Coordinates of C-alpha atoms and ligand atoms in Angstrom, one line a residue:
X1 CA 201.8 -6.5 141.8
X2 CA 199.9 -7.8 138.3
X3 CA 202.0 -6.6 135.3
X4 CA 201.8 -3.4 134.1
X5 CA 199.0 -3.1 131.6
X6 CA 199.4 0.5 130.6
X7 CA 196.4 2.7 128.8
X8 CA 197.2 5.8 129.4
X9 CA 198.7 6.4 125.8
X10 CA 197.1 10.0 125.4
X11 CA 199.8 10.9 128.4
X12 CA 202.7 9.6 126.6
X13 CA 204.0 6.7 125.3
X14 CA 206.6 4.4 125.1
X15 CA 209.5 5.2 122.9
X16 CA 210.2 2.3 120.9
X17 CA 212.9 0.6 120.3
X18 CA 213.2 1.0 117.0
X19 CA 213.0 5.2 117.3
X20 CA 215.7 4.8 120.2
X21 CA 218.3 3.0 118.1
X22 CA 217.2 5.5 115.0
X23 CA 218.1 8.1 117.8
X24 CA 221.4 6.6 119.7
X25 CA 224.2 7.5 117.6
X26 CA 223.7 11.2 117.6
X27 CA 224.3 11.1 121.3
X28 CA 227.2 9.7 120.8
X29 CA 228.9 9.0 117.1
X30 CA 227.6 12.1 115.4
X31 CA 227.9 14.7 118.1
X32 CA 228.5 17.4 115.7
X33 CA 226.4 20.6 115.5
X34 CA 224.1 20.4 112.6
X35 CA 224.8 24.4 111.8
X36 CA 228.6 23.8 111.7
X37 CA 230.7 24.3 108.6
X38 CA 233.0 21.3 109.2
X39 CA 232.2 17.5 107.2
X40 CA 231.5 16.2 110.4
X41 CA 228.8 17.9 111.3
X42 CA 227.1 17.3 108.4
X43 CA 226.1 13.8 109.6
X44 CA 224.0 15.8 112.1
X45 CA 222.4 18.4 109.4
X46 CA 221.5 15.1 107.0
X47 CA 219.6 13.4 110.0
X48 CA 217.9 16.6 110.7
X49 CA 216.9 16.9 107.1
X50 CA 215.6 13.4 106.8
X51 CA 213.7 13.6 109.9
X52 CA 212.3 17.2 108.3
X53 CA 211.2 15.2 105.3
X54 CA 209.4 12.5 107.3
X55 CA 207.6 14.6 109.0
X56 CA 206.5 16.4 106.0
X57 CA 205.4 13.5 104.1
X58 CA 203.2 12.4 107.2
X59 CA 200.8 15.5 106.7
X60 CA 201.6 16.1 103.1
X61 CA 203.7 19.6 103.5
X62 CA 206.6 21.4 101.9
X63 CA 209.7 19.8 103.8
X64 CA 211.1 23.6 104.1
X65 CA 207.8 24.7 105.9
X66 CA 208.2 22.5 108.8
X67 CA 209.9 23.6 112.2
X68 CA 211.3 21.7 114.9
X69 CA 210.1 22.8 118.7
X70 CA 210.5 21.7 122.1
X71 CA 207.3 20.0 122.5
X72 CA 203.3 20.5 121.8
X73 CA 202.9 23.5 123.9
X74 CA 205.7 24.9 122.4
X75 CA 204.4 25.1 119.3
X76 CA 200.7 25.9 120.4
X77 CA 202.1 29.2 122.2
X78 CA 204.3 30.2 119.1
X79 CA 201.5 29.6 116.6
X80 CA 199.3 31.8 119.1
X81 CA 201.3 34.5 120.8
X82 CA 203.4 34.7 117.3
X83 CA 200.4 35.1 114.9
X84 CA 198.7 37.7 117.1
X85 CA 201.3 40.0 117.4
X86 CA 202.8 39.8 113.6
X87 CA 198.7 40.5 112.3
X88 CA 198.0 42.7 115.4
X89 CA 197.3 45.5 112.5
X90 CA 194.5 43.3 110.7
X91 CA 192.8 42.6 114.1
X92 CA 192.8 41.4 117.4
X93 CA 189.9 38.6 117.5
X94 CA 190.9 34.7 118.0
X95 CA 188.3 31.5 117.5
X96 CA 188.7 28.7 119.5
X97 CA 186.5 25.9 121.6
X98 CA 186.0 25.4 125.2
X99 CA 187.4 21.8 124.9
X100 CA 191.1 22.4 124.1
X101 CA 194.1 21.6 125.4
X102 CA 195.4 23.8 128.1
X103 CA 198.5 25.1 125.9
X104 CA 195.8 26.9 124.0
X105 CA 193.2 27.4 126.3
X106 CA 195.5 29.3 128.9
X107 CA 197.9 30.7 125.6
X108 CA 194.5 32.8 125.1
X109 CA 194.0 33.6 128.4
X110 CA 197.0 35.2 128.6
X111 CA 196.5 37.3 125.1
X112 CA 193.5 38.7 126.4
X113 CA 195.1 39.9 129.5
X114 CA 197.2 41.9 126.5
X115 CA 194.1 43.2 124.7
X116 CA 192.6 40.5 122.5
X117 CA 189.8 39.3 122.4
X118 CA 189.0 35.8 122.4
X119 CA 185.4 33.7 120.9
X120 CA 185.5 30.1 122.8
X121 CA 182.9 27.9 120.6
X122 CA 180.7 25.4 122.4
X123 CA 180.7 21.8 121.3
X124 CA 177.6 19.9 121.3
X125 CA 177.1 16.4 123.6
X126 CA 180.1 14.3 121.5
X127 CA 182.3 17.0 121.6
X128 CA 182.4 18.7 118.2
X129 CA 182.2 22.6 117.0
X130 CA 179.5 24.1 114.9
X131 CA 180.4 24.8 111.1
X132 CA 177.4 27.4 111.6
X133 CA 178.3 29.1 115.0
X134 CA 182.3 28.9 113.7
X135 CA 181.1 30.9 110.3
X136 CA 178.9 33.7 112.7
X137 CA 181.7 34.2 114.6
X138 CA 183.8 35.0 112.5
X139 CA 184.5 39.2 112.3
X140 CA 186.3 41.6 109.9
X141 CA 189.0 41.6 112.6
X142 CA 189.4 37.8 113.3
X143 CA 193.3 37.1 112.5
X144 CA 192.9 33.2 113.8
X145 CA 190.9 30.1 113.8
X146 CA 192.3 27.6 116.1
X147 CA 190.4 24.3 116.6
X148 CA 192.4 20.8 117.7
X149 CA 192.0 17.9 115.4
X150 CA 191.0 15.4 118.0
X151 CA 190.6 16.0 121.9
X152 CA 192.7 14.4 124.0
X153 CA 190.1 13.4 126.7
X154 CA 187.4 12.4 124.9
X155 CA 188.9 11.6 121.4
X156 CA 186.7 12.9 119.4
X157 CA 187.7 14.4 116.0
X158 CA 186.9 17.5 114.7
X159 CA 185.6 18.5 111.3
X160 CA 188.7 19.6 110.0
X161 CA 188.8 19.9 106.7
X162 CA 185.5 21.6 106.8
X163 CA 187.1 24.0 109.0
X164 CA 189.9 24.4 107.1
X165 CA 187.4 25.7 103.8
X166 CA 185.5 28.0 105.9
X167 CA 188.8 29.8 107.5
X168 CA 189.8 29.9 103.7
X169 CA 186.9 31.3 102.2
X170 CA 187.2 33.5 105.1
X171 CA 190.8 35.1 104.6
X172 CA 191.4 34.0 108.2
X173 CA 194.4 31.9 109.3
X174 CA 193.9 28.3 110.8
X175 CA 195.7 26.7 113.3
X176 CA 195.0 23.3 114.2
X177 CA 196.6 21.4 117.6
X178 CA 197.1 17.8 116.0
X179 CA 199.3 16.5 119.1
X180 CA 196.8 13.8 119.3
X181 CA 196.3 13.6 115.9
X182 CA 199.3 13.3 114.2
X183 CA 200.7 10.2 113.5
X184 CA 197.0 8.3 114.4
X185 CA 195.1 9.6 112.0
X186 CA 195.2 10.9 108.1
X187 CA 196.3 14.5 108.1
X188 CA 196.6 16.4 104.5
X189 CA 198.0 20.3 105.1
X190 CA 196.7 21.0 101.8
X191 CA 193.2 19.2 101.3
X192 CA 192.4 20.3 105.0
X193 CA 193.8 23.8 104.5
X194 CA 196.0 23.9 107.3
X195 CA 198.1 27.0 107.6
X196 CA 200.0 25.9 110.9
X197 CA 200.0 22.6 113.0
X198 CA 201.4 21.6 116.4
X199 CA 202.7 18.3 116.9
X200 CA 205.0 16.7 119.8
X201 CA 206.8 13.4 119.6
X202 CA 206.0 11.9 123.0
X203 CA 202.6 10.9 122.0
X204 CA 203.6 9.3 118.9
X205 CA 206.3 6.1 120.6
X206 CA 209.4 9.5 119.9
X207 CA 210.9 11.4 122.7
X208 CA 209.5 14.1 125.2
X209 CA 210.6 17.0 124.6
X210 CA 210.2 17.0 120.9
X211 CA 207.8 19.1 118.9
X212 CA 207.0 20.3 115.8
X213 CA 204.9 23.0 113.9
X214 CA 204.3 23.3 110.8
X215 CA 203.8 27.1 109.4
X216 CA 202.4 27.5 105.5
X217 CA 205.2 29.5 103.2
X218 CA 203.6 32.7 103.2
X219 CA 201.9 33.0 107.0
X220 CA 204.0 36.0 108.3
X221 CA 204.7 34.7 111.7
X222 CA 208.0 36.6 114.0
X223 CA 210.1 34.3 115.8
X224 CA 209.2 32.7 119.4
X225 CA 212.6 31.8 121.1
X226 CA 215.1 34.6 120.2
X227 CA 218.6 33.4 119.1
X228 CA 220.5 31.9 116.7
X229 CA 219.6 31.8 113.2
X230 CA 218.4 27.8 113.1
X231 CA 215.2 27.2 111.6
X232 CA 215.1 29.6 109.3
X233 CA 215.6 32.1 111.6
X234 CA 212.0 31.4 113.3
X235 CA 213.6 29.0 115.9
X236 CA 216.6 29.7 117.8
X237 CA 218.9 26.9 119.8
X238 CA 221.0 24.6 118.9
X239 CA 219.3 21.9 117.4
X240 CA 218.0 18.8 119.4
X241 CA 219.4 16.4 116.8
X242 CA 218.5 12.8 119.1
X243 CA 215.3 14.4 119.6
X244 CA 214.6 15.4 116.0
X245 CA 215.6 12.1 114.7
X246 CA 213.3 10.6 117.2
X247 CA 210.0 12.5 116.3
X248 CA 211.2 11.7 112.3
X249 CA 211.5 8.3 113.1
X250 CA 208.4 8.2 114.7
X251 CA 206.5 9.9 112.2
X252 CA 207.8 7.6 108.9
X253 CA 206.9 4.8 111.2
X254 CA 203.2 6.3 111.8
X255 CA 203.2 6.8 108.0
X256 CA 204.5 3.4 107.5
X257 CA 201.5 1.8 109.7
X258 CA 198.8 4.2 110.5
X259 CA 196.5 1.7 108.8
X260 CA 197.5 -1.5 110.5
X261 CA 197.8 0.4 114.0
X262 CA 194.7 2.0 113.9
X263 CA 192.7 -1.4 112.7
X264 CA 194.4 -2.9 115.7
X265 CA 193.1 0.0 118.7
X266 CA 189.9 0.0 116.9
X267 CA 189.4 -3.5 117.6
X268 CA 190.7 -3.3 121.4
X269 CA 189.0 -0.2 121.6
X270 CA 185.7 -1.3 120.6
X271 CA 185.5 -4.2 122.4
X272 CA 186.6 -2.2 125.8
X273 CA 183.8 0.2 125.1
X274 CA 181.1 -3.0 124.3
X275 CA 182.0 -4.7 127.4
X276 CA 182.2 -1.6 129.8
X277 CA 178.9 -0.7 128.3
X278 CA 177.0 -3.6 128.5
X279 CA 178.5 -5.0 132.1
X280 CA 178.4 -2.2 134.2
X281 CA 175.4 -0.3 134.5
X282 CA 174.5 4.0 135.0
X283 CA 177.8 4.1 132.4
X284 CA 177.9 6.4 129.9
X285 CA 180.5 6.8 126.9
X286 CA 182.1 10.4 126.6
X287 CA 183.1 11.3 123.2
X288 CA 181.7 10.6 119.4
X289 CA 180.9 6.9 119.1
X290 CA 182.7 6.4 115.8
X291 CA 184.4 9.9 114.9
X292 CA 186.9 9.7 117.3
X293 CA 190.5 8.1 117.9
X294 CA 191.5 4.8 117.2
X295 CA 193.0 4.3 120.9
X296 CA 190.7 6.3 123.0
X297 CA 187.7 5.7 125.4
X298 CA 186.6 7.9 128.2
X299 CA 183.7 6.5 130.4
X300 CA 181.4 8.2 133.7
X301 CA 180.4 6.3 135.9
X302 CA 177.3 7.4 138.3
X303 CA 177.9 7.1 141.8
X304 CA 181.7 6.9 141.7
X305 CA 184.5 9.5 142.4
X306 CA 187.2 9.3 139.7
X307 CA 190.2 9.7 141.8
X308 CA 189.4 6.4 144.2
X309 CA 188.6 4.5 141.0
X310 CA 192.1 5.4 139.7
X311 CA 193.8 4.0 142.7
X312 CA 192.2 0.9 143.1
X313 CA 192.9 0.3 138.9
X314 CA 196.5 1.0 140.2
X315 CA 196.7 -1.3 142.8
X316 CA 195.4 -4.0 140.0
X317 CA 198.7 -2.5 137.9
X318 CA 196.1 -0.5 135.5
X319 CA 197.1 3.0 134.1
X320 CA 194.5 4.9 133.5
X321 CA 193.4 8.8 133.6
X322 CA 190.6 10.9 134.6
X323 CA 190.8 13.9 132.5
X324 CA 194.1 14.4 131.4
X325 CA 197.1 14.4 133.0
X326 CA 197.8 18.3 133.3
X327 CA 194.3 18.5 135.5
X328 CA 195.2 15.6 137.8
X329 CA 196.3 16.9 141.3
X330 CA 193.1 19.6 141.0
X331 CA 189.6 18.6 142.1
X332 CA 188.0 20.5 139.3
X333 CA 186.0 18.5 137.5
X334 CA 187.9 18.4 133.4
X335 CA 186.5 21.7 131.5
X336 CA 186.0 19.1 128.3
X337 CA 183.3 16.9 130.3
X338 CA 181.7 20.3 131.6
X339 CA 181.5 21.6 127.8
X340 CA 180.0 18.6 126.4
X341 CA 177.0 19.5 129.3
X342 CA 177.8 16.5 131.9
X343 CA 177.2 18.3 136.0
X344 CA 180.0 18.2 138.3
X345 CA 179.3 14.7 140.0
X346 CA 179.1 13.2 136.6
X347 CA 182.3 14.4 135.1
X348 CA 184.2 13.3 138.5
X349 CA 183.2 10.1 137.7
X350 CA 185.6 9.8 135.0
X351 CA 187.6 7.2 133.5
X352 CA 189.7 7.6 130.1
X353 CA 191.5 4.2 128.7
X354 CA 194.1 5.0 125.9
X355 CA 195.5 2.4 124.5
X356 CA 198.2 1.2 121.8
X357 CA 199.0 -1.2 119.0
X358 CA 200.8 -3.3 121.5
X359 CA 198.1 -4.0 124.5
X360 CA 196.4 -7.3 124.1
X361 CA 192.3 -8.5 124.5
X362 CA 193.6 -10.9 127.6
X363 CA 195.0 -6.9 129.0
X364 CA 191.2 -5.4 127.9
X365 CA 189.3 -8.4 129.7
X366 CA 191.5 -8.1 132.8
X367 CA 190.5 -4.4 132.9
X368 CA 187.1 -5.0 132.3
X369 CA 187.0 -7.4 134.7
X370 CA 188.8 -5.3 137.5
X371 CA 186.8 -2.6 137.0
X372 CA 183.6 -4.1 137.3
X373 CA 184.6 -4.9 141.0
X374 CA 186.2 -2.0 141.5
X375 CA 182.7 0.2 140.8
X376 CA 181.0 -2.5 142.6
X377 CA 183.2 -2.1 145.2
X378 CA 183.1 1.7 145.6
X379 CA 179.2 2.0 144.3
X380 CA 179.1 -0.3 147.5
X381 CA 180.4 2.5 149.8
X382 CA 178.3 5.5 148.4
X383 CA 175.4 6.4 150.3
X384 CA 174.4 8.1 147.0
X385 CA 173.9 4.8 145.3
X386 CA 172.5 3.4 148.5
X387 CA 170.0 5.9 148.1
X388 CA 169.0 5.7 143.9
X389 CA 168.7 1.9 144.5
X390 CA 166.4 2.1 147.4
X391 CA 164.4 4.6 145.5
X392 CA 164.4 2.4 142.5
X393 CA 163.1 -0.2 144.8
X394 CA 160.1 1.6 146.0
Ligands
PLP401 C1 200.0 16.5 125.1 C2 199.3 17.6 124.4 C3 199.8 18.8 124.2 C4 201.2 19.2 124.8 O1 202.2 18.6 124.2 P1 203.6 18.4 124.9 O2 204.6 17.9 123.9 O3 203.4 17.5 126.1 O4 204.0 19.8 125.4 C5 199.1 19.8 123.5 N1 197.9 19.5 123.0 C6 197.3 18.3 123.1 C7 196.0 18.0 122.5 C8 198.0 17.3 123.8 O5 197.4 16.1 123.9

């Protein structure tokens, strides 16, 4: 087999080295339990604090107001479940779009099946809310606004900071999922006016099984995971300290080169998106042209079936995605291509590339290149296409 060219970076990614020798020693060395009393532990509960502080300085919070997690969802189904039940007496009413991530989307299912009532906005064609529609939709008993700050199929960003103002002006709380924000793009807490954010390390080069959420002093929010008294009480269990020191490491690194990184995919990203675009024909690009994530692209392809396309790109040592990787396994078509109005035989036709700092343009043109034989190849076996092209003949 070719060598692994791996663009599937929305997924997960690669710890790198540098987080995994940042994490290494607290397996090991510094064992201790950060909430002890004893000296030694307090190697533990000063790595904790300095990976607290790293994370705060990514998104410009208050180091105290930031809480370690188990992951992305985690933290989408506390900011969720947690914020509904503590302003349950202000109102039951949520906002949200139709093109989140399945931790929401399915967090809010299961609140309505408890009584509340949930507003999904549409997006228009590139994926992105309306200011206008958010505003109308908002009602004396809305408790929550929670958008994402990019989508992780089609990358596009959302208007954040704009939301942000009108959930302000509003008296409503906002909630924004940043997994595949964070660390990729700028995030200010206080000029956006974010009142909680979910995060998770995986998708930044840290660990699985690594969150964060970040919760502004003053949002009256009851614990998740009932325990101990760690994170101020709001998080129980023991913390994670590898873990923790692997998402802080992550995130000063992101801080560190968010510019250089980003300049980097853009350039690989763009000239993936030119190519594909100009080489292979009844293409389409999914997703804001220029508002969306350095790293992603997410194609359709007429004619082609997204799961056959996929296999061949593996047999060439590709990794790509169609849809995300929660929805893979299920032949429904992703609910993100649906919202932004592509049919069903469209949206199978799917293809997202998600790439990093560390792929190459030799890695992009191989792609290109085994794509282009791989639609070929499959366009060649579709009596759909057979069809169009005879029609296009007549
Ligand atoms: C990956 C992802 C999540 C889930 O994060 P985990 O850490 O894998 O639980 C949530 N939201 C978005 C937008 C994601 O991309």
């Amino acid at each position: 087999m070719a060598k692994l060219i791996y663009l599937d970076n929305a997924a997960t990614t690669q710890v790198y080295p540098e987080v995994l020798d940042a994490m290494l020693p607290y397996f090991t060395e510094y064992y201790g339990n950060p909430s002890a009393i004893y000296s030694f532990a307090g190697e533990s509960k000063k790595a904790v604090d300095e990976a607290r502080a790293n994370v705060a300085a990514l998104i410009n919070a208050r180091t105290e107001d930031i809480y370690f997690t188990g992951g992305g969802s985690e933290s989408d189904n506390w900011a969720l479940k947690a914020t509904a039940e503590a302003y349950e007496s202000k109102g039951k009413h949520i906002i949200t779009s139709r093109i989140e991530h399945h931790a929401i989307l399915h967090t809010c299912a299961y609140l309505e099946q408890k009584g509340y009532e949930v507003t999904y906005l549409d997006v228009d064609e590139d994926g992105k809310i309306s200011l206008e529609e958010l505003e109308k939709a908002i009602r004396p008993d809305t408790i929550l606004i929670s958008i994402m700050s990019a989508n992780n199929e089609i990358g596009t960003i959302e208007p954040i900071k704009e939301i942000g103002k009108i959930a302000h002006d509003h008296g409503v709380l906002f909630h924004t999922d940043a997994v595949q924000a964070f660390g990729h793009i700028p995030i200010d807490v206080e000029e956006m006016n974010i009142d909680m954010l979910s995060a998770s390390g995986h998708k930044i080069n840290g660990p699985k099984g690594s969150g964060v959420m970040y919760i502004r002093k003053g949002v009256k929010i009851r614990s998740f995971i009932h325990g101990g008294a760690q994170e101020r009480k709001r998080r129980a269990g023991t913390h994670n300290v590898p873990g923790i020191v692997g998402i802080g490491t992550a995130a000063k690194l992101a801080k560190e080169n968010m510019e250089e990184r980003s300049a980097k995919e853009i350039a690989l990203r763009d000239h993936l998106i030119e190519r594909v675009l100009k080489e292979i024909p009844y293409t389409r690009l999914n997703g804001h042209r220029t508002d969306r994530l350095p790293n992603n692209a997410n194609f359709c392809f007429r004619f082609i079936e997204g799961e056959s396309m996929l296999i061949l790109l593996d047999q060439a040592g590709i990794c790509g995605s169609s849809g995300s990787a929660c929805t893979s396994g299920s032949l429904d078509p992703s609910h993100v291509l649906l919202a932004i109005g592509l049919p069903h035989e469209i949206a199978h036709g799917s293809l997202r590339l998600t790439l990093s700092e560390k792929n190459t343009m030799e890695e992009i043109d191989y792609t290109v290149d085994e794509l282009k034989k791989i639609i070929e190849r499959l366009r060649g076996m579709s009596p759909l296409y057979e069809d169009f092209v005879k029609k296009q003949n007549q």
